[in-house]
XYZ file of N, CA, C and O in Angstrom:
596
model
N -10.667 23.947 19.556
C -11.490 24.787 18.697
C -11.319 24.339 17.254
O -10.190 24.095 16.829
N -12.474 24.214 16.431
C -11.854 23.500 15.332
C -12.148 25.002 14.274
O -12.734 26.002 14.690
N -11.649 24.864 13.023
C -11.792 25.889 12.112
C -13.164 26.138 11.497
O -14.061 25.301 11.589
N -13.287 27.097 10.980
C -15.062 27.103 10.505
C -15.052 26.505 9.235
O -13.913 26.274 8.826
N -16.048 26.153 8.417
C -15.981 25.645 7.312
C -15.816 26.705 5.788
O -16.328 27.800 5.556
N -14.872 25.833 4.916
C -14.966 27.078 3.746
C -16.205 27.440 3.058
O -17.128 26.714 2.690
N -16.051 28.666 2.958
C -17.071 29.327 1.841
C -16.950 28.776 0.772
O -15.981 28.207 0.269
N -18.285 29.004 0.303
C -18.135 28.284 -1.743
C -18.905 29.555 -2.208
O -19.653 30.379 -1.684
N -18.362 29.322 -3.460
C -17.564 28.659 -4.060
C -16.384 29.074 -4.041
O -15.941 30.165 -4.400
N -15.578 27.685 -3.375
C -13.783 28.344 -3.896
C -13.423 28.254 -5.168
O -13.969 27.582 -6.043
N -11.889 29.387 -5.313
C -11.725 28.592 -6.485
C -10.274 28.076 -6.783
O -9.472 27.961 -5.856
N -10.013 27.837 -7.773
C -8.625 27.070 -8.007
C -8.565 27.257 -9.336
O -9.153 26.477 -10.085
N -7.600 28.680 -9.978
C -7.568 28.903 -11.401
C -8.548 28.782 -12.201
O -9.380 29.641 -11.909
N -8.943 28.044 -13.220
C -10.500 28.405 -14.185
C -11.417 27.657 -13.586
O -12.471 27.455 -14.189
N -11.285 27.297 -12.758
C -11.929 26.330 -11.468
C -12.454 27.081 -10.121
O -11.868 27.884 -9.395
N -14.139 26.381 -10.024
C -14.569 26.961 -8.673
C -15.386 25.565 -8.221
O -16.007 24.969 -9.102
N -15.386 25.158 -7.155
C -15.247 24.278 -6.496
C -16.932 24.217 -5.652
O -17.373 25.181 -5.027
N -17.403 23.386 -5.753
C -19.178 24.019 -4.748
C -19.510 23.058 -4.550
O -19.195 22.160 -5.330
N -20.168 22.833 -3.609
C -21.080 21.653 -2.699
C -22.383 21.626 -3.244
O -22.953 20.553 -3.045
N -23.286 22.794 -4.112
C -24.712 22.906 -3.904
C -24.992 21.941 -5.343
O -24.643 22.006 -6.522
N -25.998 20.841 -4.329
C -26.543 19.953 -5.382
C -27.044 20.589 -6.631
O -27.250 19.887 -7.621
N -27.173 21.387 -6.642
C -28.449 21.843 -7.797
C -27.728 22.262 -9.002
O -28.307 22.540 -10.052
N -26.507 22.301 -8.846
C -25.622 22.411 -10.235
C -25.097 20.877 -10.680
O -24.781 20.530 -11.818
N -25.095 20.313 -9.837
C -24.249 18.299 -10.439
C -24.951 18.742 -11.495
O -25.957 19.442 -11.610
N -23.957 17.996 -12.526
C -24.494 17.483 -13.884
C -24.375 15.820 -13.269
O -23.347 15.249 -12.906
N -25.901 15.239 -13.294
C -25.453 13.911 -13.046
C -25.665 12.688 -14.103
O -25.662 11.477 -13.885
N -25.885 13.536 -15.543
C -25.455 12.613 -16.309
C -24.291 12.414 -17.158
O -23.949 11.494 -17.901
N -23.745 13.605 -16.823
C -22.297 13.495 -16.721
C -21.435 13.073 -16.194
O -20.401 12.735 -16.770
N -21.705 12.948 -14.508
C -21.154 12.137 -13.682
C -21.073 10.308 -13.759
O -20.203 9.443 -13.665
N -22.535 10.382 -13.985
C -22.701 8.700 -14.463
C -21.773 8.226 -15.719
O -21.083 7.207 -15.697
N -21.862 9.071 -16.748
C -20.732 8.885 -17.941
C -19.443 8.869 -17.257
O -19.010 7.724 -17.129
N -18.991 9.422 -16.968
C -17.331 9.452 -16.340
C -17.272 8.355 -15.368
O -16.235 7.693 -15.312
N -18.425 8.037 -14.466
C -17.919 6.832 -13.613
C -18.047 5.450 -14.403
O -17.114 4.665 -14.233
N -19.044 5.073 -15.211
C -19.435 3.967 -15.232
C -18.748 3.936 -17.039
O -19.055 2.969 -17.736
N -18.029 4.832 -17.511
C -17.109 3.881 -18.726
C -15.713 4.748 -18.385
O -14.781 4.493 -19.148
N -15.565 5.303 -17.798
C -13.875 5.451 -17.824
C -13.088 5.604 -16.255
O -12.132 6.354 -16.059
N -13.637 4.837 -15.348
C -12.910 4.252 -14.262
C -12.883 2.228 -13.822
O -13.663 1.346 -14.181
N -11.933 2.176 -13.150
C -11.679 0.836 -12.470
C -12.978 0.353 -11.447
O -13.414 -0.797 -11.404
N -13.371 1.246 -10.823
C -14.080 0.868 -9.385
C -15.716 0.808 -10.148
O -16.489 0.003 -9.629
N -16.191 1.541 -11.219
C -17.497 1.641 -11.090
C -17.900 1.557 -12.847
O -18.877 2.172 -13.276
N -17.141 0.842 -13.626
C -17.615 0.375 -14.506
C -18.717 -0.306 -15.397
O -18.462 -1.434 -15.818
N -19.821 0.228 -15.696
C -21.041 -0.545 -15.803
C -22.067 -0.435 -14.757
O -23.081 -1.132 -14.709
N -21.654 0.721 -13.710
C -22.579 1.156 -12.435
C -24.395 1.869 -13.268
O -24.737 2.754 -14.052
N -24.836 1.130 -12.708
C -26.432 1.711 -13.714
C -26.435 3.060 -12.791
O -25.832 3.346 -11.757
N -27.516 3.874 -13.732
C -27.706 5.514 -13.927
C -28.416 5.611 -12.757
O -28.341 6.705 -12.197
N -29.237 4.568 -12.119
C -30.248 4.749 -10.705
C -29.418 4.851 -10.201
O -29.117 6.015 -9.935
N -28.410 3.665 -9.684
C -27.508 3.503 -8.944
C -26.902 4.777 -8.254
O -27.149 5.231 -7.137
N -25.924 5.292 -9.356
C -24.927 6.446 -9.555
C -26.072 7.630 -8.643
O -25.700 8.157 -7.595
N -27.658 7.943 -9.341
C -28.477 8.942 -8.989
C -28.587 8.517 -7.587
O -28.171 9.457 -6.910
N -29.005 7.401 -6.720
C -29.106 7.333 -5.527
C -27.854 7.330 -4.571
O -27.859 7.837 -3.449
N -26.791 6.703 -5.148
C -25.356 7.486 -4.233
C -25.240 8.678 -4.263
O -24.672 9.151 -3.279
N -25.582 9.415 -5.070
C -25.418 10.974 -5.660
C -26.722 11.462 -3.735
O -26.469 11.722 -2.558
N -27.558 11.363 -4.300
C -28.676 11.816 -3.589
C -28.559 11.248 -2.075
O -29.276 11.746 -1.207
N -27.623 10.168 -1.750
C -27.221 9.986 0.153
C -25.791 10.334 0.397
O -25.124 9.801 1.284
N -25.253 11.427 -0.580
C -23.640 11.764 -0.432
C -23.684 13.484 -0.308
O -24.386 14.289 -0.920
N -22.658 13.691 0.720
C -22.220 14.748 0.183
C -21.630 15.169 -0.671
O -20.457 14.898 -0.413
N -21.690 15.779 -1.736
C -21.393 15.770 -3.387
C -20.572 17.415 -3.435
O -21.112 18.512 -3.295
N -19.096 17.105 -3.684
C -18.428 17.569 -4.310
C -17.935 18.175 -5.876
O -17.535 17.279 -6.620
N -17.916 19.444 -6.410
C -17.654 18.949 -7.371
C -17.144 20.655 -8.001
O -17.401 21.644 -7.314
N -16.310 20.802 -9.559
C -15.520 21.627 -9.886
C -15.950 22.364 -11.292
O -16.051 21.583 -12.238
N -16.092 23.104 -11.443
C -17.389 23.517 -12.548
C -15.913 24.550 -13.195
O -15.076 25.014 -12.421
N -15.862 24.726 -14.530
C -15.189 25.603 -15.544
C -15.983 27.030 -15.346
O -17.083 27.382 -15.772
N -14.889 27.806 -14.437
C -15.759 29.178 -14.058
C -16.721 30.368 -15.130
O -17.729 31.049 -14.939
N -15.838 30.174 -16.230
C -16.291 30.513 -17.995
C -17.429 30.035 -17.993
O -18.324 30.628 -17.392
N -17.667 28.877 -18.648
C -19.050 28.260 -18.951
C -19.624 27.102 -17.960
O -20.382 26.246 -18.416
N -19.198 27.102 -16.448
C -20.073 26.697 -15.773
C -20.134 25.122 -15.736
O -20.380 24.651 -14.625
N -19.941 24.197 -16.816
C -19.132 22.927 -17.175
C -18.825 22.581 -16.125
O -18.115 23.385 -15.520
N -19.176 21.288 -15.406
C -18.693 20.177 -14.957
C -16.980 20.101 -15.123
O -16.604 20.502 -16.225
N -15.983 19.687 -14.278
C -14.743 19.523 -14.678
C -14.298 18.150 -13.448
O -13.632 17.166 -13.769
N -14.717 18.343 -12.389
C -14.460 17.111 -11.580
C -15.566 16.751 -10.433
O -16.551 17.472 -10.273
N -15.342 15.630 -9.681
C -16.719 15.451 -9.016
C -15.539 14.574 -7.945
O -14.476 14.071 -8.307
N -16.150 14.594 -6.499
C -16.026 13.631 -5.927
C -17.348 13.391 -4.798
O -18.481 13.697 -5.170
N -17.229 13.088 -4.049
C -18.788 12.551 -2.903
C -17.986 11.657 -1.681
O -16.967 10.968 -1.632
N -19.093 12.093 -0.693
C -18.282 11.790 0.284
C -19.680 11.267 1.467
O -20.763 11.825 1.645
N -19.182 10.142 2.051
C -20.424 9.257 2.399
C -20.191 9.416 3.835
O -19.202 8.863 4.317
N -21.096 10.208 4.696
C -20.359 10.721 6.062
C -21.552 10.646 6.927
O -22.639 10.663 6.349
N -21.530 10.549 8.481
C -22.075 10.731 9.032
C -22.491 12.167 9.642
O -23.550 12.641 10.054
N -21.602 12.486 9.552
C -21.248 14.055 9.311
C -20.569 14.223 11.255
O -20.166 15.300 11.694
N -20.607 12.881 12.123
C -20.031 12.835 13.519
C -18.855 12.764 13.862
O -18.142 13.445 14.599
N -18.601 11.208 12.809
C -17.604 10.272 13.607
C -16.136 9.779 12.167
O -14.945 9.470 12.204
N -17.126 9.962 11.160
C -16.683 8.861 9.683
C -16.847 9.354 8.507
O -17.847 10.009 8.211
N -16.029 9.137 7.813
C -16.035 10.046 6.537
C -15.880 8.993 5.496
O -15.536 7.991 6.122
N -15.980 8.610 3.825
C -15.588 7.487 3.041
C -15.787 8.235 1.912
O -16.798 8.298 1.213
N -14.150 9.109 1.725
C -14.512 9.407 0.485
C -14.082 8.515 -1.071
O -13.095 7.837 -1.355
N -15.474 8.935 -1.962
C -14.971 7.933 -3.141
C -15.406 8.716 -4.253
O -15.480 9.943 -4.196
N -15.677 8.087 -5.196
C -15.860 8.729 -6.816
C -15.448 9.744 -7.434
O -15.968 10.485 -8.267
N -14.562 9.712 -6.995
C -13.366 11.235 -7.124
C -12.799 10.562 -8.842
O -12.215 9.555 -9.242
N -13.432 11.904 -9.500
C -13.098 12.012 -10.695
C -12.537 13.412 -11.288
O -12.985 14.541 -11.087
N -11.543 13.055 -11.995
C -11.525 14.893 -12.966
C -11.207 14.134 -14.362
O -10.491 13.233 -14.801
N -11.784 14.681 -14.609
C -12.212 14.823 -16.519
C -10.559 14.979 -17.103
O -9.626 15.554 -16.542
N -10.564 14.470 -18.033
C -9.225 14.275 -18.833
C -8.762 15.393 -19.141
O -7.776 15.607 -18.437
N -9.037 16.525 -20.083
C -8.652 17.831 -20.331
C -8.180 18.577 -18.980
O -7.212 19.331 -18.884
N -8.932 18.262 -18.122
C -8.419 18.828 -16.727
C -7.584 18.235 -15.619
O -7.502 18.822 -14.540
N -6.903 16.986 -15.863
C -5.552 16.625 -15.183
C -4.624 17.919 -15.484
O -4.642 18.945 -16.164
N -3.629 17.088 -14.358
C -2.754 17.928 -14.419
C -2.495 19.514 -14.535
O -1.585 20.151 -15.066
N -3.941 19.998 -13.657
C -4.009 21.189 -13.298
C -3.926 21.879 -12.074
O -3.877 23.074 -11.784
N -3.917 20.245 -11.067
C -3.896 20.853 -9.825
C -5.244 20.335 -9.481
O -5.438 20.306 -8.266
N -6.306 19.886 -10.275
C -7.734 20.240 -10.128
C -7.954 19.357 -8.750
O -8.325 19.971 -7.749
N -7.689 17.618 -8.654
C -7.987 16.726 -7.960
C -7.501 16.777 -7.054
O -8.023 15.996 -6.259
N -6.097 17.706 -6.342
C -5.948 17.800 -5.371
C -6.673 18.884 -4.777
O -6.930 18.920 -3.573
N -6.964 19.657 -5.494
C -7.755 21.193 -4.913
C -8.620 20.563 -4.504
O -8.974 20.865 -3.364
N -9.296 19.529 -5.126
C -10.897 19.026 -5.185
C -10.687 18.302 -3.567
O -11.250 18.755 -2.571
N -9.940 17.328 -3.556
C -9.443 16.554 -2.028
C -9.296 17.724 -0.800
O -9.890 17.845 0.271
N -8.223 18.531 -1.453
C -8.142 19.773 -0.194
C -9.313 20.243 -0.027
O -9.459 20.535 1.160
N -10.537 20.535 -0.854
C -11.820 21.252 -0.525
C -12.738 20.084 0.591
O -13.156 20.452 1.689
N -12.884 18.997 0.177
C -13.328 17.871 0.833
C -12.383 17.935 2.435
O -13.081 17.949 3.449
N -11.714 17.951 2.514
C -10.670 17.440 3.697
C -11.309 19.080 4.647
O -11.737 19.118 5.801
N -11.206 19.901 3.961
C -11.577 21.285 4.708
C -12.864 21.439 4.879
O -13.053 21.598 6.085
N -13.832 21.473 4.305
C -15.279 20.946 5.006
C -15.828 20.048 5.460
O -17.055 20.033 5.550
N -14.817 18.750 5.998
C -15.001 17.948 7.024
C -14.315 18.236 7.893
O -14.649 17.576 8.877
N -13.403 18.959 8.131
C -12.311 19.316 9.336
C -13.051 19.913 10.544
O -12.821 19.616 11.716
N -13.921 20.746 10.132
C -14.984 21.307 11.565
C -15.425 20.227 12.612
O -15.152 20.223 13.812
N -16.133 19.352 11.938
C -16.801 18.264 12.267
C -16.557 17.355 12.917
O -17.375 16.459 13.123
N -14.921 17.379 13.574
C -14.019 16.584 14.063
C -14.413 15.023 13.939
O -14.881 14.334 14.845
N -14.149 14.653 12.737
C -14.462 13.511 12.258
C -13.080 12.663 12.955
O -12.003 13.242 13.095
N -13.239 11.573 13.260
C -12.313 10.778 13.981
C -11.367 10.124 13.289
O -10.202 9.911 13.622
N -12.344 9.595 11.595
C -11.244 9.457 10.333
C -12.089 9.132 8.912
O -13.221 8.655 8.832
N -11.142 9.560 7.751
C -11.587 10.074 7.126
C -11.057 9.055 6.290
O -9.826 9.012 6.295
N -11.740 8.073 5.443
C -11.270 6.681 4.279
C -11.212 6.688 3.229
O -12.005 7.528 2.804
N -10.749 6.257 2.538
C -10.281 6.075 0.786
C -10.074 4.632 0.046
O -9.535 3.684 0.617
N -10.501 4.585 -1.114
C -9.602 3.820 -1.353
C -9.059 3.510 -2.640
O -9.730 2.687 -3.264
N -7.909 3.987 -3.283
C -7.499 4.054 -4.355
C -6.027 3.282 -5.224
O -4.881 3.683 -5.019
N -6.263 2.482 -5.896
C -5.156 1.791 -6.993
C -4.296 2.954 -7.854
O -3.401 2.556 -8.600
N -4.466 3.839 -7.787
C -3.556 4.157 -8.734
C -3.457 6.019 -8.421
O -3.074 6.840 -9.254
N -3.858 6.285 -7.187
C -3.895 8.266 -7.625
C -3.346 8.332 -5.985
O -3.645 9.296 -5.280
N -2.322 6.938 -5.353
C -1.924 7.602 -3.767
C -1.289 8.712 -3.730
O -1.445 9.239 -2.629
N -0.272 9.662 -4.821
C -0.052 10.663 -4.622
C -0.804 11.832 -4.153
O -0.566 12.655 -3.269
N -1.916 11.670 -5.100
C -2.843 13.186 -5.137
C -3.152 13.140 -3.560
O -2.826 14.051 -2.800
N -3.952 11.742 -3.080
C -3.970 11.829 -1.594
C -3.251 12.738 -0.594
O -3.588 13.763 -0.001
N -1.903 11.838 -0.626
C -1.282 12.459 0.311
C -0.916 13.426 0.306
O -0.352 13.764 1.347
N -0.972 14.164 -0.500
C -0.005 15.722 -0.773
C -1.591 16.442 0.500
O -1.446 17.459 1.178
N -2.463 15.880 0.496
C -3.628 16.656 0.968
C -3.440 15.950 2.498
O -3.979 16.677 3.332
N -2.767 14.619 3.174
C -2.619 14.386 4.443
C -2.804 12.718 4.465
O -2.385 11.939 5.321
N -3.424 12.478 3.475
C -3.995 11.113 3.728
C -2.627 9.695 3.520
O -1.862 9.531 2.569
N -2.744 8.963 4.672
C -1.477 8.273 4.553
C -1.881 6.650 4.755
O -2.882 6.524 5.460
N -1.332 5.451 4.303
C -1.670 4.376 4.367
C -1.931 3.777 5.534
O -1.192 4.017 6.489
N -3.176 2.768 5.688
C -3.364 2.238 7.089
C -2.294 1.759 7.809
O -1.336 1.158 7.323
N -2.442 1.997 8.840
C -1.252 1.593 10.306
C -1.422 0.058 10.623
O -0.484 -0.688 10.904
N -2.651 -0.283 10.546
C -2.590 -1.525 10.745
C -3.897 -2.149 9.805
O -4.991 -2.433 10.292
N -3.655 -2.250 8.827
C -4.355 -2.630 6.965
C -5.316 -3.940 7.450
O -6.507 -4.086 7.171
N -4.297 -5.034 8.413
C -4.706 -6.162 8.351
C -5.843 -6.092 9.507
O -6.602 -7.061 9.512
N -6.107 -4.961 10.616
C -7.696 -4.914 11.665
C -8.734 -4.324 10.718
O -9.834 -4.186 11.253
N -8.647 -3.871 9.211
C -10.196 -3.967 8.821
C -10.398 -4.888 7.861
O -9.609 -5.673 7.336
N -11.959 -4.634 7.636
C -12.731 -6.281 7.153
C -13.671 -5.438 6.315
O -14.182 -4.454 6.848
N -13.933 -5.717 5.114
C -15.416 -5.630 4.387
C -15.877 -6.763 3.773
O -15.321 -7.810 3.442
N -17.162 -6.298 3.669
C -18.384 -7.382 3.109
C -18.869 -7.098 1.917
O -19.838 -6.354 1.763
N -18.150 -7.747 0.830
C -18.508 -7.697 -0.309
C -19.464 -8.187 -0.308
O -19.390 -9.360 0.057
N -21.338 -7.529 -0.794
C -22.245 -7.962 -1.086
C -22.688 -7.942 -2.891
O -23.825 -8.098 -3.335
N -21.557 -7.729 -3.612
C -21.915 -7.477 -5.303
C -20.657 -7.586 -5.881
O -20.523 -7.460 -7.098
């Protein structure tokens, strides 16, 4: 029996947490990915808008004024496979707890779905991961990608 999925909006201290597209700020999102991360530096604004628009989109709004505070997206079949990426929280809001709440919210509305496994891939934030379950590949060297860019 698997668990039902959480209600939204949760929240997490001045933080509430929601799935419904219609609040993304997504030119905010494009700012935070494409000049102040490693993975998506210089990512054009279509780009960012059409991953946005084939993802399930995560994200953490300042319960006060409603503000954007973190984002992540999650590229799923919604069966078998999960790939979550663009997991961001805004600078003022480290170290609040925010990015793991944000992971625990993600990890709990795919848990119904009995997804078979759920991917990442991150240089520098393996803590926040795992505190939420996520642990390094068992065997790193059986997968393969195809860098096309």
């Amino acid at each position: 029996m698997t668990d039902p999925a959480p209600s939204y909006p949760l929240t997490h201290g001045a933080y509430e947490i929601s799935t419904d597209p219609a609040r993304l700020d997504a030119e905010r999102i494009h700012h935070w990915l494409s000049t102040d991360t490693y993975w998506a530096t210089g990512r054009p604004r279509e780009t960012q808008d059409r991953a946005i628009a084939g993802s399930l989109n995560f994200a953490a709004y300042h319960r006060g004024t409603g503000e954007i505070a973190a984002y992540a997206r999650v590229v799923t079949d919604h069966t078998t496979f999960a790939w979550l990426c663009d997991v961001y929280v805004d600078r003022p809001a480290r170290g609040t707890g925010l990015g793991t709440a944000l992971v625990t919210a993600v990890r709990d509305h795919l848990a119904p779905l009995g997804l078979r496994r759920i991917m990442l891939a991150t240089a520098d934030a393996h803590g926040v991961y795992q505190k939420v379950g996520f642990e390094p590949l068992e065997e790193p060297d059986m997968w393969m990608a195809l860098g096309l860019n």
